[in-house]
Short mmCIF file of C-alpha atoms in Angstrom, two decimals:
data_model
loop_
_atom_site.label_atom_id
_atom_site.label_comp_id
_atom_site.label_asym_id
_atom_site.label_seq_id
_atom_site.Cartn_x
_atom_site.Cartn_y
_atom_site.Cartn_z
CA SER A 1372 19.71 131.67 119.25
CA VAL A 1373 21.58 134.55 117.59
CA THR A 1374 25.33 134.63 117.04
CA LEU A 1375 27.45 137.41 115.57
CA VAL A 1376 29.93 136.23 112.95
CA LYS A 1377 33.30 137.62 114.01
CA ASP A 1378 34.82 140.44 111.91
CA THR A 1379 31.72 140.66 109.66
CA GLN A 1380 28.31 142.32 109.63
CA LEU A 1381 26.62 138.95 109.44
CA ILE A 1382 24.28 137.54 112.07
CA GLU A 1383 23.67 133.79 112.30
CA LEU A 1384 20.17 132.85 113.38
CA ARG A 1385 19.33 129.34 114.61
CA VAL A 1386 15.84 128.01 115.29
CA GLU A 1387 15.14 124.56 116.80
CA ASP A 1388 11.78 122.86 116.76
CA GLU A 1389 10.39 119.35 116.59
CA ASN A 1390 8.82 120.28 113.22
CA PRO A 1391 11.59 120.85 110.63
CA ALA A 1392 9.33 122.86 108.25
CA LEU A 1393 8.16 125.12 111.06
CA ALA A 1394 11.77 125.69 112.15
CA ALA A 1395 12.73 126.82 108.62
CA ASP A 1396 9.64 129.09 108.33
CA VAL A 1397 10.34 130.75 111.67
CA ALA A 1398 14.00 131.31 110.73
CA ASN A 1399 13.03 132.97 107.44
CA THR A 1400 10.24 135.07 108.97
CA ILE A 1401 12.21 136.53 111.87
CA PRO A 1402 14.44 138.82 109.63
CA THR A 1403 11.37 140.29 107.87
CA VAL A 1404 9.57 140.98 111.13
CA PHE A 1405 12.73 142.38 112.69
CA SER A 1406 13.29 144.75 109.71
CA ARG A 1407 9.71 146.03 109.90
CA GLN A 1408 9.87 146.57 113.65
CA ASN A 1409 13.18 148.37 113.27
CA ALA A 1410 11.70 150.71 110.61
CA GLU A 1411 8.75 151.48 112.89
CA LEU A 1412 11.10 152.31 115.75
CA GLN A 1413 13.13 154.67 113.57
CA SER A 1414 9.96 156.29 112.22
CA ASN A 1415 8.65 156.95 115.71
CA ARG A 1416 11.99 158.43 116.65
CA TYR A 1417 11.73 161.30 114.01
CA ALA A 1418 7.94 161.66 113.98
CA ASP A 1419 7.78 164.45 116.59
CA SER A 1420 10.48 166.53 114.91
CA LYS A 1421 8.82 166.20 111.52
CA ALA A 1422 5.43 167.12 112.96
CA ASN A 1423 6.78 170.27 114.63
CA LEU A 1424 8.59 171.35 111.48
CA THR A 1425 5.50 170.70 109.37
CA LYS A 1426 3.42 172.81 111.76
CA GLU A 1427 5.88 175.69 111.64
CA ILE A 1428 6.16 175.48 107.85
CA ASP A 1429 2.37 175.57 107.50
CA SER A 1430 2.25 178.60 109.81
CA LEU A 1431 4.89 180.44 107.80
CA ARG A 1432 3.09 179.62 104.59
CA GLY A 1433 -0.08 181.13 106.02
CA GLN A 1434 1.77 184.32 107.00
CA ILE A 1435 3.40 184.47 103.56
CA ASP A 1436 0.00 184.23 101.93
CA GLN A 1437 -1.29 187.05 104.16
CA LYS A 1438 1.63 189.31 103.37
CA GLN A 1439 1.32 188.57 99.66
CA ALA A 1440 -2.39 189.38 99.78
CA ALA A 1441 -1.68 192.72 101.52
CA ILE A 1442 0.91 193.61 98.90
CA ASP A 1443 -1.56 192.78 96.15
CA VAL A 1444 -4.16 195.11 97.70
CA ILE A 1445 -1.76 198.10 97.77
CA GLY A 1446 -0.71 197.46 94.21
CA THR A 1447 1.11 200.56 92.85
CA PRO A 1448 1.60 203.10 95.68
CA THR A 1449 0.17 206.53 94.96
CA ASP A 1450 1.58 208.38 97.92
CA ALA A 1451 4.49 208.13 100.26
CA THR A 1452 2.53 206.39 103.00
CA LYS A 1453 1.49 203.48 100.81
CA GLU A 1454 4.95 203.30 99.40
CA ALA A 1455 6.40 202.96 102.91
CA GLU A 1456 3.77 200.34 103.81
CA LEU A 1457 4.55 198.36 100.63
CA SER A 1458 8.24 198.44 101.39
CA ARG A 1459 7.59 197.12 104.92
CA LEU A 1460 5.35 194.31 103.65
CA GLN A 1461 7.87 193.24 101.05
CA SER A 1462 10.62 193.16 103.69
CA ASP A 1463 8.47 191.00 105.98
CA LEU A 1464 7.60 188.73 103.07
CA THR A 1465 11.25 188.23 102.26
CA GLN A 1466 12.05 187.27 105.89
CA LEU A 1467 9.12 184.86 106.01
CA ARG A 1468 10.22 183.20 102.81
CA GLN A 1469 13.76 182.85 104.13
CA SER A 1470 12.44 181.25 107.36
CA SER A 1471 10.23 178.91 105.36
CA ALA A 1472 13.17 177.87 103.19
CA TYR A 1473 15.26 177.16 106.31
CA LEU A 1474 12.48 175.06 107.83
CA LEU A 1475 12.05 173.14 104.60
CA GLN A 1476 15.80 172.48 104.56
CA SER A 1477 15.64 171.18 108.17
CA TYR A 1478 12.66 169.00 107.31
CA GLU A 1479 14.53 167.44 104.38
CA ALA A 1480 17.59 166.88 106.60
CA ILE A 1481 15.44 165.00 109.11
CA ARG A 1482 13.91 162.91 106.34
CA LEU A 1483 17.38 162.15 105.03
CA ALA A 1484 18.57 161.11 108.49
CA GLU A 1485 15.47 158.96 108.90
CA ALA A 1486 16.10 157.26 105.59
CA GLN A 1487 19.76 156.68 106.42
CA SER A 1488 19.00 155.22 109.87
CA THR A 1489 16.43 152.78 108.57
CA SER A 1490 17.87 149.23 108.78
CA ASN A 1491 18.69 147.60 105.50
CA ILE A 1492 18.55 143.99 106.69
CA VAL A 1493 19.16 141.47 103.91
CA VAL A 1494 18.82 137.69 104.19
CA VAL A 1495 22.08 136.31 102.78
CA GLU A 1496 21.33 132.60 103.15
CA PRO A 1497 17.70 131.58 103.67
CA ALA A 1498 16.97 128.66 105.97
CA GLN A 1499 16.25 125.33 104.31
CA VAL A 1500 14.11 122.51 105.68
CA PRO A 1501 16.67 120.15 107.36
CA ALA A 1502 16.82 116.55 106.24
CA VAL A 1503 18.20 115.16 109.51
CA PRO A 1504 17.56 116.23 113.10
CA VAL A 1505 20.24 118.02 115.11
CA ARG A 1506 19.24 116.31 118.34
CA PRO A 1507 19.42 113.73 119.69
CA ARG A 1508 22.73 112.64 118.17
CA VAL A 1509 22.30 108.95 118.72
CA LEU A 1510 25.76 107.80 117.63
CA GLN A 1511 27.60 110.57 119.45
CA ASN A 1512 25.53 110.18 122.60
CA THR A 1513 25.97 106.41 122.52
CA LEU A 1514 29.74 106.66 122.14
CA LEU A 1515 29.95 109.35 124.80
CA GLY A 1516 27.76 107.33 127.16
CA GLY A 1517 29.89 104.25 126.55
CA VAL A 1518 33.11 106.14 127.28
CA VAL A 1519 31.69 107.76 130.41
CA GLY A 1520 30.24 104.43 131.58
CA LEU A 1521 33.56 102.69 130.99
CA MET A 1522 35.46 105.36 132.90
CA LEU A 1523 32.92 105.23 135.73
CA ALA A 1524 33.07 101.43 135.84
CA LEU A 1525 36.87 101.48 135.92
CA GLY A 1526 36.79 104.06 138.67
CA ILE A 1527 34.37 101.97 140.72
CA VAL A 1528 36.48 98.85 140.14
CA PHE A 1529 39.64 100.58 141.27
CA LEU A 1530 37.83 102.07 144.26
CA ILE A 1531 36.44 98.69 145.30
CA GLU A 1532 39.85 97.10 144.76
CA TYR A 1533 41.46 99.83 146.86
CA LEU A 1534 38.94 99.53 149.69
CA ASP A 1535 38.72 95.72 149.57
CA ASP A 1536 41.28 94.32 152.01
CA ARG A 1537 40.15 90.70 151.78
CA ILE A 1538 42.65 88.00 150.91
CA ARG A 1539 42.22 86.90 147.31
CA SER A 1540 45.20 84.68 146.52
CA PRO A 1541 47.88 82.49 148.14
CA GLU A 1542 50.45 85.13 147.21
CA GLN A 1543 48.70 87.59 149.54
CA VAL A 1544 48.94 85.05 152.37
CA ASP A 1545 52.66 84.68 151.75
CA ARG A 1546 53.22 88.45 151.67
CA ALA A 1547 50.97 89.43 154.57
CA LEU A 1548 51.58 86.53 156.97
CA ASN A 1549 55.06 85.42 155.85
CA LEU A 1550 53.73 81.87 155.79
CA PRO A 1551 53.65 79.38 152.92
CA VAL A 1552 50.33 77.86 151.93
CA VAL A 1553 50.35 74.20 152.96
CA GLY A 1554 47.04 73.36 151.31
CA LEU A 1555 44.48 74.73 148.88
CA ILE A 1556 40.93 73.44 149.37
CA ALA A 1557 38.28 74.42 146.84
CA LYS A 1558 34.89 75.56 148.07
CA TRP A 1559 31.89 73.34 147.44
CA ASN A 1560 28.17 73.49 148.03
CA THR A 1561 27.27 72.07 151.44
CA LEU A 1562 23.48 72.55 151.18
CA HIS A 1563 21.35 69.41 151.11
CA ALA A 1564 18.54 69.03 148.60
CA GLU A 1565 16.06 69.89 151.36
CA GLY A 1566 17.74 73.25 151.78
CA ILE A 1567 19.19 72.42 155.21
CA ASP A 1568 22.51 74.14 155.83
CA LYS A 1569 24.62 71.18 156.88
CA THR A 1570 28.31 70.75 156.10
CA ALA A 1571 29.02 67.44 154.44
CA LEU A 1572 32.02 65.15 154.95
CA ILE A 1573 33.13 65.19 151.34
CA ALA A 1574 36.10 62.96 152.16
CA VAL A 1575 33.56 60.23 153.03
CA GLN A 1576 30.87 60.93 150.46
CA GLU A 1577 33.16 61.57 147.48
CA PRO A 1578 36.55 59.95 148.16
CA ARG A 1579 37.69 60.38 144.52
CA SER A 1580 36.73 64.04 144.11
CA PRO A 1581 39.43 66.69 143.53
CA ILE A 1582 38.51 68.30 146.84
CA THR A 1583 39.19 65.08 148.72
CA GLU A 1584 42.50 64.82 146.88
CA ALA A 1585 43.28 68.34 148.08
CA PHE A 1586 42.70 67.19 151.67
CA ARG A 1587 45.05 64.24 151.08
CA SER A 1588 47.64 66.68 149.74
CA LEU A 1589 47.20 68.76 152.88
CA ARG A 1590 47.67 65.64 154.98
CA THR A 1591 50.91 64.83 153.17
CA ASN A 1592 52.25 68.36 153.58
CA ILE A 1593 51.52 68.22 157.31
CA GLN A 1594 53.45 64.97 157.51
CA PHE A 1595 56.36 66.61 155.68
CA ALA A 1596 56.35 69.43 158.22
CA GLY A 1597 56.60 66.90 161.07
CA VAL A 1598 59.65 64.97 159.81
CA ASP A 1599 62.00 66.41 162.44
CA ARG A 1600 59.36 67.09 165.05
CA PRO A 1601 56.37 64.74 164.81
CA ILE A 1602 52.96 66.35 164.97
CA ARG A 1603 50.85 64.38 167.42
CA THR A 1604 48.42 67.17 168.31
CA LEU A 1605 47.12 69.37 165.51
CA LEU A 1606 45.09 72.51 166.26
CA VAL A 1607 42.82 73.89 163.52
CA THR A 1608 41.66 77.49 163.92
CA SER A 1609 41.01 80.68 161.97
CA ALA A 1610 41.09 84.42 162.55
CA GLY A 1611 37.31 84.87 162.45
CA PRO A 1612 34.17 82.75 162.49
CA THR A 1613 32.56 80.99 159.49
CA GLU A 1614 35.85 80.57 157.63
CA GLY A 1615 35.65 76.78 157.30
CA LYS A 1616 37.92 75.58 160.11
CA SER A 1617 35.49 72.91 161.33
CA THR A 1618 35.02 71.65 157.75
CA VAL A 1619 38.78 71.38 157.28
CA ALA A 1620 39.28 69.72 160.67
CA ALA A 1621 36.59 67.08 160.06
CA ASN A 1622 37.66 66.17 156.53
CA LEU A 1623 41.35 66.24 157.48
CA ALA A 1624 40.62 63.80 160.30
CA VAL A 1625 38.88 61.51 157.83
CA VAL A 1626 41.81 61.43 155.37
CA MET A 1627 44.23 60.96 158.27
CA ALA A 1628 42.24 57.92 159.38
CA GLN A 1629 42.03 56.65 155.81
CA ALA A 1630 45.84 56.74 155.66
CA GLY A 1631 45.96 54.23 158.54
CA LEU A 1632 46.62 56.73 161.32
CA ARG A 1633 44.66 56.21 164.50
CA THR A 1634 42.94 59.58 164.67
CA VAL A 1635 40.71 61.28 167.20
CA LEU A 1636 38.80 64.47 166.32
CA LEU A 1637 38.24 66.62 169.41
CA ASP A 1638 35.72 69.45 169.38
CA GLY A 1639 37.51 72.18 171.33
CA ASP A 1640 34.93 74.81 170.44
CA LEU A 1641 32.96 75.00 173.67
CA ARG A 1642 31.01 78.02 172.51
CA ARG A 1643 29.59 77.07 169.11
CA PRO A 1644 30.43 73.38 168.63
CA ALA A 1645 29.98 71.92 165.16
CA VAL A 1646 31.82 68.58 164.97
CA HIS A 1647 28.76 66.54 166.00
CA LYS A 1648 26.83 67.95 163.01
CA PHE A 1649 29.24 66.32 160.57
CA PHE A 1650 28.55 62.86 162.02
CA GLU A 1651 24.85 63.53 162.72
CA GLN A 1652 25.17 62.69 166.40
CA SER A 1653 24.25 64.43 169.63
CA ASP A 1654 26.76 66.49 171.60
CA ARG A 1655 25.04 65.99 174.97
CA THR A 1656 28.09 64.10 176.21
CA GLY A 1657 31.64 64.90 175.32
CA LEU A 1658 34.72 66.83 176.37
CA THR A 1659 33.21 68.63 179.37
CA ASP A 1660 31.92 65.32 180.78
CA ILE A 1661 35.33 63.67 180.31
CA MET A 1662 37.07 66.57 182.08
CA LEU A 1663 34.85 66.07 185.12
CA LYS A 1664 35.73 62.37 185.37
CA ASP A 1665 38.76 60.85 187.02
CA PRO A 1666 41.52 60.04 184.46
CA SER A 1667 41.17 56.38 185.37
CA GLN A 1668 37.67 56.46 183.88
CA TRP A 1669 38.65 58.01 180.53
CA ASN A 1670 39.08 54.74 178.68
CA GLY A 1671 36.20 54.18 176.31
CA SER A 1672 35.00 57.80 176.48
CA MET A 1673 35.71 58.37 172.80
CA GLN A 1674 32.95 57.74 170.28
CA SER A 1675 33.69 55.63 167.24
CA THR A 1676 32.55 56.57 163.75
CA ASP A 1677 31.79 54.80 160.49
CA VAL A 1678 35.27 55.78 159.31
CA LYS A 1679 37.89 53.20 160.21
CA ASN A 1680 40.58 54.45 162.65
CA LEU A 1681 38.59 57.62 163.41
CA SER A 1682 37.08 58.46 166.79
CA THR A 1683 35.49 61.66 168.01
CA ILE A 1684 35.08 63.62 171.21
CA PHE A 1685 32.24 66.07 170.98
CA SER A 1686 31.95 69.22 173.07
CA GLY A 1687 29.40 68.07 175.58
CA PRO A 1688 27.42 70.56 177.70
CA LEU A 1689 28.77 74.09 177.21
CA PRO A 1690 30.60 75.34 180.33
CA PRO A 1691 30.51 78.91 181.66
CA ASN A 1692 34.34 79.18 181.58
CA PRO A 1693 35.63 77.55 178.35
CA SER A 1694 39.06 79.24 178.40
CA GLU A 1695 39.89 78.12 181.92
CA LEU A 1696 38.73 74.58 181.18
CA LEU A 1697 40.77 74.27 177.97
CA GLY A 1698 43.89 75.70 179.60
CA SER A 1699 43.74 73.49 182.71
CA LYS A 1700 46.13 70.69 183.65
CA ARG A 1701 43.31 68.24 183.17
CA MET A 1702 43.30 69.16 179.48
CA GLN A 1703 47.01 68.43 179.27
CA GLN A 1704 46.43 65.09 180.97
CA LEU A 1705 43.64 64.28 178.52
CA LEU A 1706 45.90 64.96 175.52
CA ALA A 1707 48.62 62.82 177.03
CA HIS A 1708 46.08 60.05 177.57
CA LEU A 1709 44.88 60.29 173.96
CA HIS A 1710 48.46 60.03 172.67
CA GLU A 1711 48.72 56.62 174.30
CA SER A 1712 45.95 55.23 172.07
CA TYR A 1713 46.02 57.46 168.97
CA ASP A 1714 48.63 58.55 166.49
CA ILE A 1715 47.24 62.07 166.04
CA VAL A 1716 44.74 64.30 167.83
CA ILE A 1717 43.02 66.97 165.74
CA ILE A 1718 41.41 69.76 167.74
CA ASP A 1719 38.73 71.97 166.22
CA ALA A 1720 39.31 75.23 168.10
CA PRO A 1721 37.26 78.46 168.20
CA PRO A 1722 38.38 81.45 166.11
CA LEU A 1723 41.28 83.53 167.40
CA LEU A 1724 39.95 87.07 167.44
CA PRO A 1725 36.56 86.77 169.21
CA VAL A 1726 37.80 84.58 172.11
CA THR A 1727 41.08 83.37 173.64
CA ASP A 1728 40.28 79.63 173.64
CA ALA A 1729 42.48 78.84 170.63
CA LEU A 1730 45.41 80.79 172.12
CA VAL A 1731 45.08 78.77 175.34
CA LEU A 1732 45.14 75.51 173.37
CA SER A 1733 47.90 76.48 170.92
CA PRO A 1734 50.85 75.83 173.29
CA LEU A 1735 49.50 72.31 173.90
CA ALA A 1736 49.56 71.50 170.17
CA ASP A 1737 52.53 70.33 168.12
CA GLY A 1738 51.23 72.31 165.14
CA VAL A 1739 48.58 74.85 164.28
CA ILE A 1740 46.77 75.21 160.97
CA LEU A 1741 45.50 78.75 160.34
CA ILE A 1742 42.52 78.62 157.98
CA VAL A 1743 42.14 81.51 155.53
CA ASN A 1744 38.93 81.79 153.51
CA THR A 1745 39.75 83.54 150.25
CA GLY A 1746 37.35 86.31 149.44
CA MET A 1747 36.20 86.49 153.06
CA THR A 1748 39.15 86.72 155.46
CA ARG A 1749 40.48 90.25 155.79
CA ILE A 1750 44.22 90.84 155.73
CA GLY A 1751 44.20 92.76 159.01
CA GLU A 1752 42.30 90.00 160.79
CA ALA A 1753 44.62 87.27 159.49
CA VAL A 1754 47.72 89.26 160.48
CA GLN A 1755 46.32 89.92 163.95
CA GLY A 1756 45.53 86.23 164.41
CA LYS A 1757 49.05 85.28 163.28
CA VAL A 1758 50.57 87.80 165.72
CA GLN A 1759 48.52 86.38 168.58
CA LEU A 1760 49.69 82.85 167.75
CA ASP A 1761 53.31 84.02 167.68
CA GLN A 1762 52.89 85.73 171.04
CA ALA A 1763 51.39 82.55 172.49
CA GLY A 1764 54.39 80.54 171.25
CA ALA A 1765 52.33 78.45 168.86
CA ARG A 1766 53.97 76.51 166.04
CA VAL A 1767 52.06 77.39 162.88
CA ILE A 1768 52.48 74.74 160.20
CA GLY A 1769 54.92 76.09 157.62
CA GLN A 1770 56.81 78.28 160.08
CA SER A 1771 60.07 77.19 161.64
CA PRO A 1772 60.83 77.75 165.31
CA GLY A 1773 63.23 80.51 164.31
CA GLY A 1774 60.51 82.42 162.53
CA GLY A 1775 61.31 81.39 158.96
CA GLY A 1776 59.19 79.19 156.75
CA TRP A 1777 59.57 75.44 156.39
CA GLY A 1778 59.74 76.03 152.68
CA ASP A 1779 57.12 75.83 149.99
CA PRO A 1780 55.42 72.41 150.31
CA PHE A 1781 54.65 72.51 146.59
CA GLU A 1782 58.27 72.80 145.45
CA ARG A 1783 58.90 70.18 142.84
CA GLU A 1784 62.22 68.81 144.09
CA PRO A 1785 61.19 67.92 147.71
CA ARG A 1786 58.02 66.23 146.42
CA ARG A 1787 59.98 64.22 143.87
CA VAL A 1788 62.49 62.96 146.46
CA GLN A 1789 59.71 62.01 148.85
CA TRP A 1790 57.85 60.23 146.06
CA ASP A 1791 60.94 58.17 145.27
CA VAL A 1792 61.10 57.05 148.90
CA VAL A 1793 57.43 56.12 148.97
CA GLU A 1794 57.64 54.35 145.64
CA GLY A 1795 60.43 52.16 147.01
CA LEU A 1796 58.21 50.98 149.86
CA VAL A 1797 54.81 50.38 148.29
CA SER A 1798 53.24 50.28 144.86
CA ARG A 1799 52.31 53.47 143.02
CA ASP A 1800 48.54 52.92 143.41
CA ALA A 1801 48.85 52.15 147.11
CA ALA A 1802 51.08 55.18 147.60
CA ARG A 1803 48.57 57.42 145.83
CA ASP A 1804 45.74 56.13 148.03
CA GLN A 1805 47.80 56.47 151.20
CA TYR A 1806 49.74 59.65 150.61
CA GLY A 1807 47.67 61.53 148.05
#
């Protein structure tokens, strides 16, 4: 590459090669070759003119020699004729010499112009063999790559954050749904060692685990919400499928029963029932069979479990019209019948958005728990599910009938007052076991 140095007559020549010695040799050789080529070009430019002048000069010199020889032959004129001839020859000789002198002057002018136009290229600073390579610049490239990668990563993070509308924190639930969080349940691995995907009853298997304690805390908060209006029928649902509503319903029923409440867990999902999987029993008989019986034959239709005070009603054969069945008067009669023998009925309902079964059941419940799976539930879906519950007249736990919240269940002062009341009735250890 060649670069002109501004405001000077200098030219900077750069040569790059993998061989540093070869690069220096090429850089030093190029000026010499360029100077020689330039001289040859200038020489070719004046060659024709010089050749023509040389030819004419040689011709004039030949004529001059001829005239001089003729003059020498005449010598001293002896008559008037020879004298006239000698005078003519001398005149012609003078003109020829003048023409020859003019041509010689032109020839020297061309030679002078040729000499002046010949390039006088001088190497001011010869190229040296470099000690370090110019490329690649490892440090610079590494720093530049790190900066570009960091900027690209930040851009991708912000883009993902902007496009990701999934709920990530309880604060988002409060802002988007205008509902307080009544319980926080940590996720846990529900895969058996054999690799079978089967949700476990952690409240039974690990009664002292922090997750079970979280279910007990949820139970207590539900009881707080039902101080003025007791919750006898509790509906558990979610906006979309696979958000953990059945897991919450089953484990919540267990901790309710462990607190001494006569509890029945009813599988109201007549499309994809899951309650029977928790207790490893068959769902061939259940709710649909009970609905077909006369109310006088309902006694003893509930199935007992290994958990004291807990009974279950599985789905039974799946009907073709689940919504109509769940919204029928017979369903209302069944709930009224269950209230005669149980303190609380927990219904595992289908998700809100795909089907209307949960909306049909929500008016029959004293409270509804809306499950939100952090990192999975989208804000728009949760808001739409909440709107549908409000339109159906459902009482979502944490929301007052007037539309406001029941208050944060984790506020320190209400929990302290309630603890004082409990502590006055039973011992601290018994209260912890019973109320979480």
